[in-house]
Coordinates of C-alpha atoms in Angstrom, one line a residue:
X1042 CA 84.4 120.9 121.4
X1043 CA 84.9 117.5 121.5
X1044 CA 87.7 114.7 120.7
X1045 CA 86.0 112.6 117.6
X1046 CA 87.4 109.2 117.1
X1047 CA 89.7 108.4 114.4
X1048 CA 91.8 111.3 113.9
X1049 CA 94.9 110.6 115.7
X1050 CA 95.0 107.3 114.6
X1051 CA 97.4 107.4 111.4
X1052 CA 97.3 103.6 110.3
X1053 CA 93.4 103.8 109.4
X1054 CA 91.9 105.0 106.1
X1055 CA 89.7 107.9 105.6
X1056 CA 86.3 105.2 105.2
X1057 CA 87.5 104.3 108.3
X1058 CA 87.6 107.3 110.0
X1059 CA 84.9 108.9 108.7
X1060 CA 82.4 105.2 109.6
X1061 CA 83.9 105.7 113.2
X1062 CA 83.2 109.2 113.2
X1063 CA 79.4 108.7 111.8
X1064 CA 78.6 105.7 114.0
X1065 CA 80.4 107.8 116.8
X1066 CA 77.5 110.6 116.1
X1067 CA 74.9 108.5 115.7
X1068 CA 75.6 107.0 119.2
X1069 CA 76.0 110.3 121.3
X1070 CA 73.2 112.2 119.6
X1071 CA 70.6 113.2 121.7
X1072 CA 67.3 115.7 120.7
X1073 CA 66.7 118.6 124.0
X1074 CA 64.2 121.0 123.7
X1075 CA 65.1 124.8 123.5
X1076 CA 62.3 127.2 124.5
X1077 CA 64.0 130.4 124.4
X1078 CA 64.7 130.5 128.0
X1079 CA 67.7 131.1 129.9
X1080 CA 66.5 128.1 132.0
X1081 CA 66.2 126.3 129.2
X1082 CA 69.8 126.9 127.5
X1083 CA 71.3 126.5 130.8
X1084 CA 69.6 122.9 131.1
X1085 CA 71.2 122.3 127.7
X1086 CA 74.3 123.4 128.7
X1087 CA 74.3 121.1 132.0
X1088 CA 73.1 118.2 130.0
X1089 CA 76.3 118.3 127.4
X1090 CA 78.3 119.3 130.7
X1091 CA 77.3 117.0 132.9
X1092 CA 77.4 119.1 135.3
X1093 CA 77.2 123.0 136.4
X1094 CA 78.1 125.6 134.4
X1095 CA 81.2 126.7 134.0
X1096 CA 82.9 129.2 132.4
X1097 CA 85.7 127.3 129.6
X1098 CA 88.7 129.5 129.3
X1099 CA 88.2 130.1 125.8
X1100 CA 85.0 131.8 126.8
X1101 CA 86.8 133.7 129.8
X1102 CA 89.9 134.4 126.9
X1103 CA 87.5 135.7 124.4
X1104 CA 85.2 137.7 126.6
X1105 CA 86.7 138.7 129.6
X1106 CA 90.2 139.1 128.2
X1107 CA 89.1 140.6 125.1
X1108 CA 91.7 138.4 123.4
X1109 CA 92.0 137.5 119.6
X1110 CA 90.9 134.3 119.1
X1111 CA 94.4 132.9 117.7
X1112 CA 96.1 134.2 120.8
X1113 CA 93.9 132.5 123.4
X1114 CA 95.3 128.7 124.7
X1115 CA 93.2 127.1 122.0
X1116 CA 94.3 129.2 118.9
X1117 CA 97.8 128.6 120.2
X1118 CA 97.5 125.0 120.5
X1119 CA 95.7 125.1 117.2
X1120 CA 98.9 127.0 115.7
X1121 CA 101.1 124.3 117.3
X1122 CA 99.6 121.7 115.5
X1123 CA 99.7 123.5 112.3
X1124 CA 103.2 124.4 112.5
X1125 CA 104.0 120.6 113.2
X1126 CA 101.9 119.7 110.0
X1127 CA 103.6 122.6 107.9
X1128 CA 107.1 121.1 109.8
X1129 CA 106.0 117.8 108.4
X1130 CA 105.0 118.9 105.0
X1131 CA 108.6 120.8 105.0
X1132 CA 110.3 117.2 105.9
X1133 CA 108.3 115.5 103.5
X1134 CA 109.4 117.4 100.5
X1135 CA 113.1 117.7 101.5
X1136 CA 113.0 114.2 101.3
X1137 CA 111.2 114.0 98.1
X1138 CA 113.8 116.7 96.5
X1139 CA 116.7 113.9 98.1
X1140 CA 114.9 111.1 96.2
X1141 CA 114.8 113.5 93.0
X1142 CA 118.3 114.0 93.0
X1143 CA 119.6 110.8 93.5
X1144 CA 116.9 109.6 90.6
X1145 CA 118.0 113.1 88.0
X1146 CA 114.8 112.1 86.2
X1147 CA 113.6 115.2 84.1
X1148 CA 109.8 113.6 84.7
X1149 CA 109.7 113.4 88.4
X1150 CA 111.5 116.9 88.7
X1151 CA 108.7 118.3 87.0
X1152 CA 106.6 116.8 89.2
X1153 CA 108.2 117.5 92.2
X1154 CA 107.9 120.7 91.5
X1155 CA 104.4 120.8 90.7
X1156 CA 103.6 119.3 93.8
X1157 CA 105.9 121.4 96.0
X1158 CA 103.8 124.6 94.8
X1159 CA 100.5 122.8 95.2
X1160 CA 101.5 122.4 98.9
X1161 CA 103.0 125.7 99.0
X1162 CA 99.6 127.4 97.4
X1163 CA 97.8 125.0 99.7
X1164 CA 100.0 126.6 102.7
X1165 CA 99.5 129.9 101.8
X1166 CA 95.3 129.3 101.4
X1167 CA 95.3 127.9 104.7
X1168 CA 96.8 130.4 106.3
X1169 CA 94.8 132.7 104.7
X1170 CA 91.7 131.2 106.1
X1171 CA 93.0 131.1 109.4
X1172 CA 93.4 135.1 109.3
X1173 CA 90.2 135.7 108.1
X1174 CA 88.6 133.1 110.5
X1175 CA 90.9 134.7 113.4
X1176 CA 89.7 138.9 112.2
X1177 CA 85.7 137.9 111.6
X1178 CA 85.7 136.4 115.2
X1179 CA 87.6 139.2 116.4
X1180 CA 85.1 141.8 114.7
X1181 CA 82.1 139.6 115.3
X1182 CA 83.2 139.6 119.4
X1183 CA 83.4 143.6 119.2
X1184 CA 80.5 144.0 117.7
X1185 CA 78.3 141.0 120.1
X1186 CA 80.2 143.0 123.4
X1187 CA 78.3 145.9 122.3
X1188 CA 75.0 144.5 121.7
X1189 CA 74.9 142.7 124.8
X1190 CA 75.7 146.0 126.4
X1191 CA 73.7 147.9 124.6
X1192 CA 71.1 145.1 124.9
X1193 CA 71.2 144.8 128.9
X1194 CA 71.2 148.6 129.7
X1195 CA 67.4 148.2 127.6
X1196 CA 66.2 144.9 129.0
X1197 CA 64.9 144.4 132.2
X1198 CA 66.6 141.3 133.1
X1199 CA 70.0 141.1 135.1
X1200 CA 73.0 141.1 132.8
X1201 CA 73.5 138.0 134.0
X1202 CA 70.5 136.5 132.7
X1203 CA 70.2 138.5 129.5
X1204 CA 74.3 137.4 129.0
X1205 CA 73.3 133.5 129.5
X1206 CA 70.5 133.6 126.8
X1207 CA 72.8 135.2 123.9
X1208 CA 76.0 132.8 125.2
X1209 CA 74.2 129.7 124.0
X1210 CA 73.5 131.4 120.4
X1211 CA 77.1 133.1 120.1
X1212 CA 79.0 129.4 121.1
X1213 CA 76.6 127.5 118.5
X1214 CA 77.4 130.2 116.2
X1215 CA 80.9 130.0 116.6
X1216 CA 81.1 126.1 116.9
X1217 CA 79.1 126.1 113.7
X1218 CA 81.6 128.6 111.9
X1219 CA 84.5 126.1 113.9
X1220 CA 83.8 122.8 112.9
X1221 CA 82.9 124.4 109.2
X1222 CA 86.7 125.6 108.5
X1223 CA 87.4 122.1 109.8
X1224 CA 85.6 120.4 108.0
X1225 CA 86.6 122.5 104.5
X1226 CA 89.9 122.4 105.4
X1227 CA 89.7 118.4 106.3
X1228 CA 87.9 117.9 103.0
X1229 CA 90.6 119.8 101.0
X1230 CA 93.4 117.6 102.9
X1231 CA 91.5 114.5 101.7
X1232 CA 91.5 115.4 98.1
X1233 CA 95.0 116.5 98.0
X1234 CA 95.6 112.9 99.8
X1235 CA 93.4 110.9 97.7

C-alpha cells in the first residue's frame, strides 16, 4: 500500500486531487520484468521495497494468525477511520436538522430528510461492502492455505519457495480487489459530493 497525494488535504478539489494523484503515478511508475520465478518476484518485491524482504504484519496477521481481515491492525485502522467519517456524517446532519428548525421551512425539511436517508442508505451499502469484502478474503485465505498446502506436499520445491511464488499473485490479487473497493467507494463519495 502506499500514501497517494492529495487525500488528506481537505482545502483542494477533486481535479485537484485526482491531477496530483495521476501525475504522482506517472512519476513513480516503473515496467520490471516477471518470468515466473520465485527469483524473479522476489527481485520485484525488493525493488518496490527497497530493500530485503520482509514479512508486513498484515501478511503475518492474515497468514500466520489466521485472522479475519477486518480484525488485523489495518482493518482496525481502516474501521477507525470509517467510524470518524460516519461520526462526521452524524455531526453534519445534527447540524443540518438545527438549521432546519430554526428555518421551519416545509421545503428544506423535505429535503433534509431526503438527504439524511440518502446518507443513511449510503451507510448501510458501505457497510455492506465492507462485510462482503472482509468474508470473500476470509474464504479466499482458507481456501489459498489449502492449496499452498496441498500444492507444496506435490511439488518438489521447499515450501518456502513454492510459498514465495504464490505470495506475489495472492498480494496483487488482493491489492487489486483493495484499491478496487477504494476506488468504487471513492467514486460514489464524489458523486454524492458533486
Amino acid at each position: 500500500m502506499v500514501d497517494t497525494p492529495g487525500f488528506d488535504d481537505t482545502e483542494l478539489t477533486d481535479t485537484e486531487v485526482l491531477t496530483r494523484i495521476a501525475t504522482w503515478m506517472e512519476f513513480k511508475a516503473k515496467i520490471t520484468r516477471h518470468d515466473n520465478t520465485t527469483a524473479s518476484a522476489r527481485g520485484i518485491l525488493g525493488q518496490l521495497l527497497g530493500g530485503p524482504p520482509v514479512t508486513l504484519n498484515i501478511q503475518a496477521q492474515l497468514v500466520d494468525q489466521e485472522m479475519n481481515p477486518g480484525n488485523t491492525d489495518a482493518g482496525i485502522a481502516v474501521n477507525e477511520v470509517n467510524n470518524a467519517e460516519m461520526r462526521r456524517l452524524k455531526e453534519e446532519m445534527e447540524d443540518t436538522a438545527k438549521n432546519i428548525r430554526e428555518e421551519q421551512d416545509e421545503v428544506v425539511i423535505t429535503a433534509y430528510r431526503f438527504h439524511q436517508e440518502e446518507l443513511q442508505a449510503q451507510s448501510r451499502e458501505f457497510e455492506e461492502a465492507q462485510k462482503h469484502f472482509s468474508d470473500d478474503r476470509t474464504a479466499e485465505l482458507v481456501m489459498l492455505k489449502q492449496q499452498l498446502a496441498d500444492a507444496a506436499k506435490k511439488s518438489d520445491k521447499s515450501t518456502e519457495d513454492y510459498m514465495w511464488g504464490g505470495v506475489s499473485a495472492t498480494i496483487q490479487s488482493f491489492a487489486q480487489d483493495f484499491l478496487s473497493t477504494v476506488a468504487d467507494t471513492m467514486m460514489r463519495w464524489l458523486r454524492t459530493r458533486a
